[in-house]
Coordinates of C-alpha atoms in Angstrom, one line a residue:
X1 CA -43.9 26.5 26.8
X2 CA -42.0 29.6 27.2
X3 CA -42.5 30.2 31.1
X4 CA -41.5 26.4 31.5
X5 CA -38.4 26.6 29.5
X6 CA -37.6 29.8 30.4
X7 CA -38.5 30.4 34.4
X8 CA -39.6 26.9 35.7
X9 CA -37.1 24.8 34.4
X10 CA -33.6 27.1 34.8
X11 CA -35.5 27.5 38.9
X12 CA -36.0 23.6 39.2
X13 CA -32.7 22.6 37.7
X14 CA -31.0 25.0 39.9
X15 CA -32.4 23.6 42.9
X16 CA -32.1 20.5 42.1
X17 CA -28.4 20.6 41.4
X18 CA -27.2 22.9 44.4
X19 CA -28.9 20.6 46.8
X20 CA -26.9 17.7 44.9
X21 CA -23.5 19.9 46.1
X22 CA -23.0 21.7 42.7
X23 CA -22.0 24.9 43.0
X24 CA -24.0 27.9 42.7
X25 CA -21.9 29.4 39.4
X26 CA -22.0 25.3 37.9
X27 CA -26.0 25.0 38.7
X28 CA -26.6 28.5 37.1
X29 CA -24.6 27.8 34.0
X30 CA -26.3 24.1 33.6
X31 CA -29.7 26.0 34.2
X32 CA -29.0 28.5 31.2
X33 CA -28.9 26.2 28.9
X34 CA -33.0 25.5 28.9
X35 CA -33.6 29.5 27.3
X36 CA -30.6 28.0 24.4
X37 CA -33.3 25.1 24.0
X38 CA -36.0 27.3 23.8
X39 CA -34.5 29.3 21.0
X40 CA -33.6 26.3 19.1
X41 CA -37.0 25.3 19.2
X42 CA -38.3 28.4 18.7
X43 CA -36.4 28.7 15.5
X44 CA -36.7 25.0 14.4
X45 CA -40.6 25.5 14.7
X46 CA -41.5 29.1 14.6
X47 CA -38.2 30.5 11.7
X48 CA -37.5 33.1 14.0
X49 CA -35.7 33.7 17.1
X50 CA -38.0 34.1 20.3
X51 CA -36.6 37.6 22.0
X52 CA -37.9 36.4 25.7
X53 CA -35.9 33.4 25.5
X54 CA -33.1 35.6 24.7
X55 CA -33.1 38.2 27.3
X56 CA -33.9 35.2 29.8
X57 CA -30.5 33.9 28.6
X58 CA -29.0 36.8 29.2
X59 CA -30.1 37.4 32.6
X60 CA -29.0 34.0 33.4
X61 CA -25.6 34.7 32.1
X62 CA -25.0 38.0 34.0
X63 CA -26.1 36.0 37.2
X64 CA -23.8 33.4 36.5
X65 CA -20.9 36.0 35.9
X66 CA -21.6 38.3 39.1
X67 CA -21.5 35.2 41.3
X68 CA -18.4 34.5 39.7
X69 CA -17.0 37.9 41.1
X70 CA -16.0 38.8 44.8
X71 CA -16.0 36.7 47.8
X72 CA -18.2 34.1 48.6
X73 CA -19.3 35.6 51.8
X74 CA -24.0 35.5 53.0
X75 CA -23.5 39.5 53.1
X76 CA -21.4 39.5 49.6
X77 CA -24.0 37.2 47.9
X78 CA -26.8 39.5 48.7
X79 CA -25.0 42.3 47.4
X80 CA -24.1 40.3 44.2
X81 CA -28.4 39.7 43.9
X82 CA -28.6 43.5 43.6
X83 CA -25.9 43.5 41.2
X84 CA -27.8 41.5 38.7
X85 CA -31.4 43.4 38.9
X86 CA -29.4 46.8 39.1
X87 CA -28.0 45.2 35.9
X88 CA -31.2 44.1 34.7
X89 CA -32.5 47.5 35.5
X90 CA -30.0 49.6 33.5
X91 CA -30.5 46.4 30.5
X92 CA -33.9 48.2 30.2
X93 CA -33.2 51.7 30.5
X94 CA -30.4 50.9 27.5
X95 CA -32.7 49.6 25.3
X96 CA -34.5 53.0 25.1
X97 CA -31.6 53.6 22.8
X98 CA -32.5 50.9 20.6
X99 CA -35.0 50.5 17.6
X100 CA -37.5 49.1 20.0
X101 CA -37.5 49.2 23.7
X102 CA -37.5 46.1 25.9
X103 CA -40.8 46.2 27.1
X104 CA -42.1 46.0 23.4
X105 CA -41.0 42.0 22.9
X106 CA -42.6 41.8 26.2
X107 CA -45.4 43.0 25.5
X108 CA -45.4 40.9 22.2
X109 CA -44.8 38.0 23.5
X110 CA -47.4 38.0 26.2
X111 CA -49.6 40.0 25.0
X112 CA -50.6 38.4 21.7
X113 CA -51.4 34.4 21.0
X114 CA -48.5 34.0 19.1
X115 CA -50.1 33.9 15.3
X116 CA -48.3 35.5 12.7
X117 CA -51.9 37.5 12.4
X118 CA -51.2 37.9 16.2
X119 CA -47.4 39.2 16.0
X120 CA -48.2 41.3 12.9
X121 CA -50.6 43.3 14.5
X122 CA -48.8 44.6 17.2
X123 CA -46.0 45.1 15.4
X124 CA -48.2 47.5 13.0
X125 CA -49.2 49.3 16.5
X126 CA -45.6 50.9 16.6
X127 CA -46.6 53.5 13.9
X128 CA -48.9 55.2 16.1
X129 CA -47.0 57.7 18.7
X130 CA -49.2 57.0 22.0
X131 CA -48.2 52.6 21.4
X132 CA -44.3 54.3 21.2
X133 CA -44.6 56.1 24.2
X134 CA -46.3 53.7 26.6
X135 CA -43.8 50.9 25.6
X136 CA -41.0 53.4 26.2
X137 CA -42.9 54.7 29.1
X138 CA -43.2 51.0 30.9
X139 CA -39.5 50.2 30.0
X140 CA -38.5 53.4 31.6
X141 CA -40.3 53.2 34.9
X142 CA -39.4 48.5 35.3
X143 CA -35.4 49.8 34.4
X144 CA -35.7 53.0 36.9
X145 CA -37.5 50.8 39.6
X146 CA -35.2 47.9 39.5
X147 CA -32.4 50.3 39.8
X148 CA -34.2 51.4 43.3
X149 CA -34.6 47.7 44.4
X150 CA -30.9 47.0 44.0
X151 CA -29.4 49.9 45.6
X152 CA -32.6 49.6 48.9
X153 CA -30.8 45.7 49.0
X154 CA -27.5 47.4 48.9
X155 CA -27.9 49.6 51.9
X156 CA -30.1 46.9 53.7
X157 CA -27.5 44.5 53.1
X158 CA -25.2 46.9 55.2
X159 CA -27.9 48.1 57.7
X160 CA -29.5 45.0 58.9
X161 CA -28.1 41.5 60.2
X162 CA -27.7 38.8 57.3
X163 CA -30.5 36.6 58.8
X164 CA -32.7 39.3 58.5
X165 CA -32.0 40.0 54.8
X166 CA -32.3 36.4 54.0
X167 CA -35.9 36.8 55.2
X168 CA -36.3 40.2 53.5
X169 CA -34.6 39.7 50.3
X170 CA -37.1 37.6 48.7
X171 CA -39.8 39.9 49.9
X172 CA -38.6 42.6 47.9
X173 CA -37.9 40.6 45.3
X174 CA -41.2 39.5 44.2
X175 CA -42.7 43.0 46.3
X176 CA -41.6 44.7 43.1
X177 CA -41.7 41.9 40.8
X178 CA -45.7 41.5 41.5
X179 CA -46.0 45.6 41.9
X180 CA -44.6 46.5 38.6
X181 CA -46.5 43.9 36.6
X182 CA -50.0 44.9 38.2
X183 CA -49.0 48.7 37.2
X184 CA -48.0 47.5 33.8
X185 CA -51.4 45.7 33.3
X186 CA -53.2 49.0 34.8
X187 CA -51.0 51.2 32.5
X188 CA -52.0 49.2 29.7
X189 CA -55.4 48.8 30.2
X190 CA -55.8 52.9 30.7
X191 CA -53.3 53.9 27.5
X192 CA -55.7 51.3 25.3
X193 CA -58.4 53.2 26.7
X194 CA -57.3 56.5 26.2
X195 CA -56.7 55.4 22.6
X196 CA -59.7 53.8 21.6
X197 CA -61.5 57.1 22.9
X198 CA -59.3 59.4 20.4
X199 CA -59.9 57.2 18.0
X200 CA -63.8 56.9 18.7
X201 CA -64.1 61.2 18.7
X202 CA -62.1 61.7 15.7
X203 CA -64.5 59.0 13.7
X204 CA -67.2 61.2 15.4
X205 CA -65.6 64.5 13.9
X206 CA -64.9 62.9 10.5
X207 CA -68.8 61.8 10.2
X208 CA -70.3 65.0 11.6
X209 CA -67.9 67.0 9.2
X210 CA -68.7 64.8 6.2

């Protein structure tokens, strides 16, 4: 339900409406408004708010306001693409500052099978100091590498001929879009690893000292 409200629908609806003759800022304003019904539902169902849906809904309204900004120019609509992943890049790098980093809700919401027994126990995982500093650790390096993405388009933008960034664009987009989630699920995979062999040789220690 989430990746339909929240990344099939707003992609379908946008389509769908541009190729109708709606303009780009109209169709992405009409397509933020399936993340709104995926909170509501989220709420009316689950009593709480569904953090995803939110930060979907707020990537959707920066898009909508960059291509509000500038000249409508090929070249100046690339450019404004950077914009919002630079944006969505320094989004995750300021949520460092916060209580709990961007990559934690995430993690939480893909990572679990949505139970309260599900949710509880991985929100009990951020008392232990290696869970901190792998969720901080993947938000750092998805805000730092979207930050390179948007400033590469930038100076590609610039550098090559807007045909051949038309082509390009969407190469880099997913490039780093598929690169950054296999690291994540490697990153993961090792960090849980790592921990459950701490965890395993202290036991071991406890028992041999008792």
């Amino acid at each position: 339900m989430t990746i339909a409200f929240n990344v099939v629908a707003p992609i379908v609806t946008y389509n769908i409406l541009t190729g109708r003759g709606w303009t780009e800022f109209a169709a992405l304003l009409l397509s933020s408004a399936w993340p709104v019904v995926d909170t509501l539902v989220s709420l009316a169902w689950r009593r709480h708010i569904d953090e995803f849906a939110i930060v979907t809904l707020v990537f959707l309204v920066i898009t909508a306001l960059v291509t509000l900004v500038g000249t409508h120019s090929a070249r100046a609509l690339l450019i404004k693409d950077s914009a919002v992943t630079g944006l969505f890049g320094t989004l995750c790098l300021a949520t460092l500052l916060a209580p709990r980093p961007l990559m934690f809700f995430f993690g939480r919401k893909f990572g679990t099978d949505g139970t309260p027994e599900g949710v509880g126990h991985f929100n009990s995982l951020w008392q232990y100091p290696d869970f901190r500093k792998a969720m901080k650790t993947m938000t750092s390096v998805w805000g730092v590498a979207y930050l390179i993405e948007a400033a590469l388009r930038v100076v590609l933008a610039y550098a090559l001929s807007t045909d051949t960034m038309v082509i390009l664009s969407p190469f880099l987009i997913y490039g780093f879009l598929v690169s950054l989630i296999f690291w994540t699920i490697r990153y993961s995979k090792r960090m849980q690893a790592e921990g459950e062999a701490r965890a395993a040789a202290r036991e071991a220690a406890a028992a041999a000292a008792a």
